Each structure stands twice: as C-alpha cells, then as structure tokens.
Coordinates of N, CA and C in Angstrom, one line a residue:
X1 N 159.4 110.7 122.0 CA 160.1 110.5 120.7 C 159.3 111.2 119.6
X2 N 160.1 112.0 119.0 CA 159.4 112.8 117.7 C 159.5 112.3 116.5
X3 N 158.6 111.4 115.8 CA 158.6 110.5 114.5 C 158.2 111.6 113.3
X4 N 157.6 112.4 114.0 CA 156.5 113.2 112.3 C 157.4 114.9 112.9
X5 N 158.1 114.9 111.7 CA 157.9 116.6 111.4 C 157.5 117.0 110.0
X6 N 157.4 118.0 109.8 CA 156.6 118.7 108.5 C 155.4 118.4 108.5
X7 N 154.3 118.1 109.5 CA 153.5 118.1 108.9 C 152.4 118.8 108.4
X8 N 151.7 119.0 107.6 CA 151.6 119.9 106.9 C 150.7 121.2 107.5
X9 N 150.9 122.7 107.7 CA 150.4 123.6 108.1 C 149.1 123.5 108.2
X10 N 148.4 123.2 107.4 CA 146.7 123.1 107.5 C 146.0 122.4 108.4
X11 N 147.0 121.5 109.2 CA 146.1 120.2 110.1 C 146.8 121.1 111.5
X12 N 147.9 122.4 111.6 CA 147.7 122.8 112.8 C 146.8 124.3 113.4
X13 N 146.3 124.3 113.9 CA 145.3 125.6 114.2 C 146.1 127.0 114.5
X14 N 145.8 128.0 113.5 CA 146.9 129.0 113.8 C 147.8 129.0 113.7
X15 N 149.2 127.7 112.8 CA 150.5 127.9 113.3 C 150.7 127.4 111.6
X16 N 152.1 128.3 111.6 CA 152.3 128.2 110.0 C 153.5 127.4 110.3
X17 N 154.1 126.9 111.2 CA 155.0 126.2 111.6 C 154.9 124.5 111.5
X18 N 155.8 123.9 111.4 CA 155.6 122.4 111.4 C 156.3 122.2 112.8
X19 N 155.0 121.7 113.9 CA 156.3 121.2 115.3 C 156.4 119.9 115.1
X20 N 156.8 119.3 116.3 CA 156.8 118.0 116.8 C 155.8 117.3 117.0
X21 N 155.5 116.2 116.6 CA 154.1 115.5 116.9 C 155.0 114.2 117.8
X22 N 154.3 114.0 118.9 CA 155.0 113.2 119.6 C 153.8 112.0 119.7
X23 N 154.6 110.9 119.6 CA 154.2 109.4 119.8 C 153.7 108.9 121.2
X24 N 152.7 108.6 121.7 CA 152.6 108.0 122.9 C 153.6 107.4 123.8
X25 N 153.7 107.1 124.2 CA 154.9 106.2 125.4 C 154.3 104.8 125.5
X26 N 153.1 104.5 124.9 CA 152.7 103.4 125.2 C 152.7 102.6 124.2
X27 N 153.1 103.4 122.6 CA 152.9 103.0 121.6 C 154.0 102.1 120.9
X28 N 154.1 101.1 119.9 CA 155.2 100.6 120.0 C 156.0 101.5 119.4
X29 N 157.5 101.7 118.8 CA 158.0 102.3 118.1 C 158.9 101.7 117.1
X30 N 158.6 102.1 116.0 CA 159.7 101.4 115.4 C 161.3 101.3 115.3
X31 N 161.8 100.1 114.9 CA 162.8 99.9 115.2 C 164.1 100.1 114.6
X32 N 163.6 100.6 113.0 CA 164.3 100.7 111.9 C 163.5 101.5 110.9
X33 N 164.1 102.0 109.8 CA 163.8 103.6 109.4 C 162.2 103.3 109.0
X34 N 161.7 104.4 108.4 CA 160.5 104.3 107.6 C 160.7 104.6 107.0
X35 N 159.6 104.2 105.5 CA 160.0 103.8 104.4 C 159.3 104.8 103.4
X36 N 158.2 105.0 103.9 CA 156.8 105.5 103.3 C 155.8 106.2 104.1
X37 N 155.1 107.4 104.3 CA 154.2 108.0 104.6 C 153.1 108.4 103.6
X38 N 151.7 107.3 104.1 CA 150.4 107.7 103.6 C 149.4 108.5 104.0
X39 N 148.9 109.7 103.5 CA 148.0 109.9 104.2 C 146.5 109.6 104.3
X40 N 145.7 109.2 104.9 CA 144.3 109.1 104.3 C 143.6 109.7 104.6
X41 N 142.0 110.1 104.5 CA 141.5 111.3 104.3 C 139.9 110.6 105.3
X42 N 139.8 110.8 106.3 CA 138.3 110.1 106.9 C 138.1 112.0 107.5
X43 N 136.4 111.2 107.6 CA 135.5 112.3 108.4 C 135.8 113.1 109.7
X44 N 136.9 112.7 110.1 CA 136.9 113.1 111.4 C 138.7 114.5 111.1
X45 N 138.6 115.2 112.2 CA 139.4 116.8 111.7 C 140.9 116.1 111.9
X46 N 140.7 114.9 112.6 CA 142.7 114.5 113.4 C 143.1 113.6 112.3
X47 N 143.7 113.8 111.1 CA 144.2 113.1 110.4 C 144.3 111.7 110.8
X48 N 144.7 110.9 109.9 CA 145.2 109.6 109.8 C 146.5 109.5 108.9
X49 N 147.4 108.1 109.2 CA 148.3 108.1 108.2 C 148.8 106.9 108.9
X50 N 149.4 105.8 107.7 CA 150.1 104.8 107.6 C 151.1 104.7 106.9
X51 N 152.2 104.4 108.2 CA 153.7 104.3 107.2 C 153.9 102.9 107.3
X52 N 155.2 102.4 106.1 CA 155.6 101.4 105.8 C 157.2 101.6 106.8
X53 N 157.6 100.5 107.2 CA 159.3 100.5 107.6 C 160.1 99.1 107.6
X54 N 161.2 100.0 107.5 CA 162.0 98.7 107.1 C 162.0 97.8 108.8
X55 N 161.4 97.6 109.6 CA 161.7 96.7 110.7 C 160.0 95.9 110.4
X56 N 159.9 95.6 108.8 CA 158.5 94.6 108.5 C 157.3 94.9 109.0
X57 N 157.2 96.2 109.6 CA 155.8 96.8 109.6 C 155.3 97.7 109.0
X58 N 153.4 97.5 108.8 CA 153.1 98.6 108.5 C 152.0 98.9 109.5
X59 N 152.2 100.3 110.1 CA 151.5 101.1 111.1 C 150.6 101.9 110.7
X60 N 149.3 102.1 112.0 CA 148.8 103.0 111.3 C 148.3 103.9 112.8
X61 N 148.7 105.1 112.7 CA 148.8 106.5 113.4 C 147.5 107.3 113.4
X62 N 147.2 108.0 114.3 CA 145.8 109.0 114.3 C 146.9 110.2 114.9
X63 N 146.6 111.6 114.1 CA 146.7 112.6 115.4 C 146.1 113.2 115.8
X64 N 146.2 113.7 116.8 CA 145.4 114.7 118.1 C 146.6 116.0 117.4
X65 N 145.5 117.1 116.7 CA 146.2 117.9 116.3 C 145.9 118.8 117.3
X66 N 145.3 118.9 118.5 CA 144.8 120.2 119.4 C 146.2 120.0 120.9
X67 N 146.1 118.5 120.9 CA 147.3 118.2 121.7 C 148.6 118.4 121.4
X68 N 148.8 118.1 119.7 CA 150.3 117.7 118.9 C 150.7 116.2 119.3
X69 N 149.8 114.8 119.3 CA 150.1 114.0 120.1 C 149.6 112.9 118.7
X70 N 150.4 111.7 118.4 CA 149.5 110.9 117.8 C 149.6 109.0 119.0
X71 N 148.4 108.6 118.2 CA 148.5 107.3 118.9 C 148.5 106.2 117.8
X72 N 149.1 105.1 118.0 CA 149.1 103.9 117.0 C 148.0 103.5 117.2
X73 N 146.8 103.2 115.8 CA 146.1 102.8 116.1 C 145.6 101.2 116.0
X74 N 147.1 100.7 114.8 CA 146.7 99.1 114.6 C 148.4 99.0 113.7
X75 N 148.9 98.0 114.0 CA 150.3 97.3 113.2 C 150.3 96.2 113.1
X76 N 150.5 96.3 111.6 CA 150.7 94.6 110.8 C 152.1 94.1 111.0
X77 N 152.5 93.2 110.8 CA 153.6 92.4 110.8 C 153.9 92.1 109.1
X78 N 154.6 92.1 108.2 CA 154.4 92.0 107.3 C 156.0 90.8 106.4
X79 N 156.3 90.3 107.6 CA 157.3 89.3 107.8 C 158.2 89.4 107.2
X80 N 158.6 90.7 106.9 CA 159.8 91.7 105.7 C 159.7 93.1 105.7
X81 N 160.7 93.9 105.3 CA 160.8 94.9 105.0 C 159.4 95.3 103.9
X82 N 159.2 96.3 104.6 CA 157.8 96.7 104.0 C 158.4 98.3 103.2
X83 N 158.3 98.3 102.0 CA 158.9 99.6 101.1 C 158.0 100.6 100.6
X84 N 157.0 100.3 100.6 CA 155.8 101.8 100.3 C 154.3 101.0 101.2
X85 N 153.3 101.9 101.2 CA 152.4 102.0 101.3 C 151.1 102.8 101.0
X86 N 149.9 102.6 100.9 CA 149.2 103.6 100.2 C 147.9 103.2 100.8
X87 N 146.7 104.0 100.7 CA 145.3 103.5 100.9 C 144.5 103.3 100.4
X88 N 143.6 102.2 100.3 CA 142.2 102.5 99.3 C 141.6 103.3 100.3
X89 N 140.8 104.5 99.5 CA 139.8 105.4 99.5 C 138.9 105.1 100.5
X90 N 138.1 104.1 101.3 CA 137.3 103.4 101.9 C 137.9 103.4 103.2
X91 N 139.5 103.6 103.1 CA 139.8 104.0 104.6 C 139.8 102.5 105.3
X92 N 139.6 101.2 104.7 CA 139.4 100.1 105.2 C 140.9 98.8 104.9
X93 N 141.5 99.3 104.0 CA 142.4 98.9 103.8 C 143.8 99.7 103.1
X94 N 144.6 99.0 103.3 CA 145.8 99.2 103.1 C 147.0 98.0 101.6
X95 N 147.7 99.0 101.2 CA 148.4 98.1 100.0 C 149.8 98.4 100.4
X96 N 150.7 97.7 100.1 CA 152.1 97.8 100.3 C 152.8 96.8 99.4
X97 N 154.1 97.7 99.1 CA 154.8 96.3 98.5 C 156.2 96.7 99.7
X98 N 156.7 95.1 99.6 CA 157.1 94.5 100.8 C 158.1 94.0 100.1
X99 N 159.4 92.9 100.8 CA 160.3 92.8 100.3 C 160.0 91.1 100.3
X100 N 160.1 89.7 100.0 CA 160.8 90.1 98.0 C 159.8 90.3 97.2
X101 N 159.3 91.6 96.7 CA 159.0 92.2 95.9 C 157.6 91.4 95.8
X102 N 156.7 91.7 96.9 CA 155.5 91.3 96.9 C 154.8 92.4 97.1
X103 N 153.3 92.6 96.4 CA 152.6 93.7 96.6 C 151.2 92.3 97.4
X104 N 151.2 93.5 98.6 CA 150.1 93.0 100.0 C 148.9 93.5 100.1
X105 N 148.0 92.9 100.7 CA 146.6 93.9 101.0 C 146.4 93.6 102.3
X106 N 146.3 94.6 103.3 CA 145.8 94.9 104.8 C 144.7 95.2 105.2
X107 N 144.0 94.0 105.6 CA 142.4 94.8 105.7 C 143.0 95.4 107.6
X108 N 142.2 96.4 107.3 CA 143.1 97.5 108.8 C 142.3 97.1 110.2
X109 N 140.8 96.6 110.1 CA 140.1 96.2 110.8 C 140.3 94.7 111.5
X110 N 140.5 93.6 110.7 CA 140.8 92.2 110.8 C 142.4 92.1 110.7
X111 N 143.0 92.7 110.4 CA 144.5 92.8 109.9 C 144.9 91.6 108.8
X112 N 143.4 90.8 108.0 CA 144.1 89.6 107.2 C 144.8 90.4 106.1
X113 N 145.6 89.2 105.9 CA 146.9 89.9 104.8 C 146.4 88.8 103.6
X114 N 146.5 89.7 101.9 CA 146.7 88.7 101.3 C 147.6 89.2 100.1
X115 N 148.3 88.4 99.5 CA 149.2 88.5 98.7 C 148.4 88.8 97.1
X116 N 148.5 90.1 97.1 CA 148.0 90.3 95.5 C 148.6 89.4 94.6
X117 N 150.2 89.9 94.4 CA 151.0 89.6 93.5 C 152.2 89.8 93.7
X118 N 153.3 89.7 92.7 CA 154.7 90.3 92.8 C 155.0 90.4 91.5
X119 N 156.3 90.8 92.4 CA 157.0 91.5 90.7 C 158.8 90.5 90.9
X120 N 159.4 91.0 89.5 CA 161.0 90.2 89.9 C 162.0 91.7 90.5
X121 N 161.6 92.4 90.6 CA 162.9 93.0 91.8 C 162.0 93.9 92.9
X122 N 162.8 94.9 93.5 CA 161.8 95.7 94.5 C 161.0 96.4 93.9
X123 N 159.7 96.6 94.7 CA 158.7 97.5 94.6 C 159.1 98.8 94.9
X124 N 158.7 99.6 94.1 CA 159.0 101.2 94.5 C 158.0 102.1 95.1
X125 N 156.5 102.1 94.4 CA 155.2 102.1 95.2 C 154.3 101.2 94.5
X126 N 152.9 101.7 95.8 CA 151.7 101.3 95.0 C 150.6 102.3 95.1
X127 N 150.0 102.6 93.9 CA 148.6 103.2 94.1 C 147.7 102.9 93.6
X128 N 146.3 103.3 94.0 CA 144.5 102.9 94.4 C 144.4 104.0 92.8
X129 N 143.7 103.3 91.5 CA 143.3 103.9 90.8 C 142.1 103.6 90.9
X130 N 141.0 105.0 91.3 CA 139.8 104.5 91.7 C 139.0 104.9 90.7
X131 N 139.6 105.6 89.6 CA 138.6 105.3 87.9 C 138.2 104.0 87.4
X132 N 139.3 103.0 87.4 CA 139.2 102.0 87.2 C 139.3 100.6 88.1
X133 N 139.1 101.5 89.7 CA 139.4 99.9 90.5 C 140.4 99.2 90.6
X134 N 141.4 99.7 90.7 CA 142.6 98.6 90.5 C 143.4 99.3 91.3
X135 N 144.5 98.2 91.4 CA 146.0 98.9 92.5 C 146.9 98.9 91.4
X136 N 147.6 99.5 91.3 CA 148.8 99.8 90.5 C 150.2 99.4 91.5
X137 N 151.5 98.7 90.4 CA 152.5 99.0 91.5 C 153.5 98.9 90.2
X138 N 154.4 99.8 90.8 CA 155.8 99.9 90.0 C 156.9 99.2 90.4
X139 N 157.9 99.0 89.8 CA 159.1 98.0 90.6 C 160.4 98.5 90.0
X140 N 161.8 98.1 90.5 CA 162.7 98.1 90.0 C 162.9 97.7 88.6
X141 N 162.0 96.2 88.8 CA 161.9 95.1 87.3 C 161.5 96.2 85.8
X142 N 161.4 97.4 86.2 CA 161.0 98.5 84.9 C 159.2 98.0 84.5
X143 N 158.6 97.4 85.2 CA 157.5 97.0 85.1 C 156.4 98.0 85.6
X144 N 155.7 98.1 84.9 CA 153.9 99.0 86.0 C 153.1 97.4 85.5
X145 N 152.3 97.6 86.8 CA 151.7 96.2 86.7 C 150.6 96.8 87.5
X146 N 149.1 95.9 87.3 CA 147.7 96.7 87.2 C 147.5 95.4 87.8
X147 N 146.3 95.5 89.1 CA 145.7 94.0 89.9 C 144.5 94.6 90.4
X148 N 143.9 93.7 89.6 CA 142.0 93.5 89.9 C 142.2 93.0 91.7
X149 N 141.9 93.8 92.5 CA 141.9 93.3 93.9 C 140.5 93.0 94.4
X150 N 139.5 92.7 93.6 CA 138.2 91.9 93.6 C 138.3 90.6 93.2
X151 N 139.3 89.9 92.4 CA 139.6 88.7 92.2 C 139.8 88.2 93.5
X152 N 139.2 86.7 93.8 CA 139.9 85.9 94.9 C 140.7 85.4 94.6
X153 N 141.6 85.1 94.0 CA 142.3 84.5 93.9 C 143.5 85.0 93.5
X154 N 143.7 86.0 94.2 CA 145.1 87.0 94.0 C 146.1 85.6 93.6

C-alpha cells in the first residue's frame, strides 16, 4: 500500500521524481484519512515523520530512502480524531490537537499522553516556538493560544 507520495526530491538519491514509498505489510495501517504530515529532522539520512488521522491516531514512520520502504516506528491511540500534529525539536515528543478540541503531548519513547489544554471549537494546528519555549495552537474558536509545556500541571 502506497501512503506517501511527493515526497520531497532531496531525500531520494538521483531522482527528481517523487515515487511510491511503500508501507511494510507488517505495519498497522490506517483506517481513515490522514490529517497532518510532520516532518522531523534527526541525525540519521532516512527521514522521520509523524502524521495525525482521523481513525484517533498518531503514527510515527521512518524511511528507508535506498529501499523506498518506510516502517512504523511507534502509534498512539489518541481516543479521537487526531487533526494536526507537529514536533518538538528534541525529536522526543510529539503535540497534536485532537478532537474535542484538545491540544496533547506524546512523549514518543513512553507513549504517556498528557493534556496541555483546549480550546472551544476544533484545532487547526500546533507549533514548537523554540525562541520562547512554548507550543502554540490555533482553533476554529478564532483563538491563538500559547502553553508553557514545562508546567505540571497542564
């Protein structure tokens, strides 16, 4: 099954072409659209990226750009339609806002979830301002809203 096209010319060797990147056979698949593609940026040359979907997960993918193959490498459950996603910088965690209009944090390693915050309608995204440390998320509600995610007590 082919989930990723376009992606982007730089991550394939010699080809100015976007092919098919195919999914494992052993990996789960999702079951309903996706919502969001993140990419993240680690030391190693095979990309990473985590998408959000509407069947309440958020996934996270490695590719094998020499094969054109990726593998899942970890999925949350997010007990709703999950509508954006994004990464902090440290490559250790994950933010999403989710449906009813909750913005989440995924540590990628432990998979604990915790509830930043919310808003009153859907989330549209969220992102890692790393000038100032904080997650940002925008919503339907016409709101941008800023969350210290070093507080315990989201």
């Amino acid at each position: 099954m082919s989930l990723l096209k376009g992606i982007p010319p730089q991550f394939i060797p010699g080809s100015p072409y976007s092919p098919d990147i195919q999914l494992s056979e052993t990996d789960e698949q999702p079951t309903d659209t996706i919502s969001k593609i993140s990419w993240g940026s680690t030391s190693s040359r095979d990309p990473i990226f985590a998408t959000s979907n509407w069947d309440s997960h958020i996934r996270i993918y490695q590719v094998n750009v020499p094969d054109r193959t990726m593998t899942q490498k970890t999925s949350f459950s997010t007990g709703s339609p999950s509508l954006c996603v994004n990464w902090h910088p440290e490559m250790t965690r994950v933010f999403a806002g989710c449906a009813p209009n909750l913005v989440k944090e995924f540590d990628v390693e432990t998979g604990k979830e915790i509830v930043i915050g919310r808003h009153k309608a859907p989330i549209k995204d969220v992102y890692w301002l790393s000038s100032t440390q904080t997650l940002c998320s925008i919503s339907s509600d016409k709101t941008v809203k800023f969350w210290d995610v070093r507080q315990s007590d989201h």
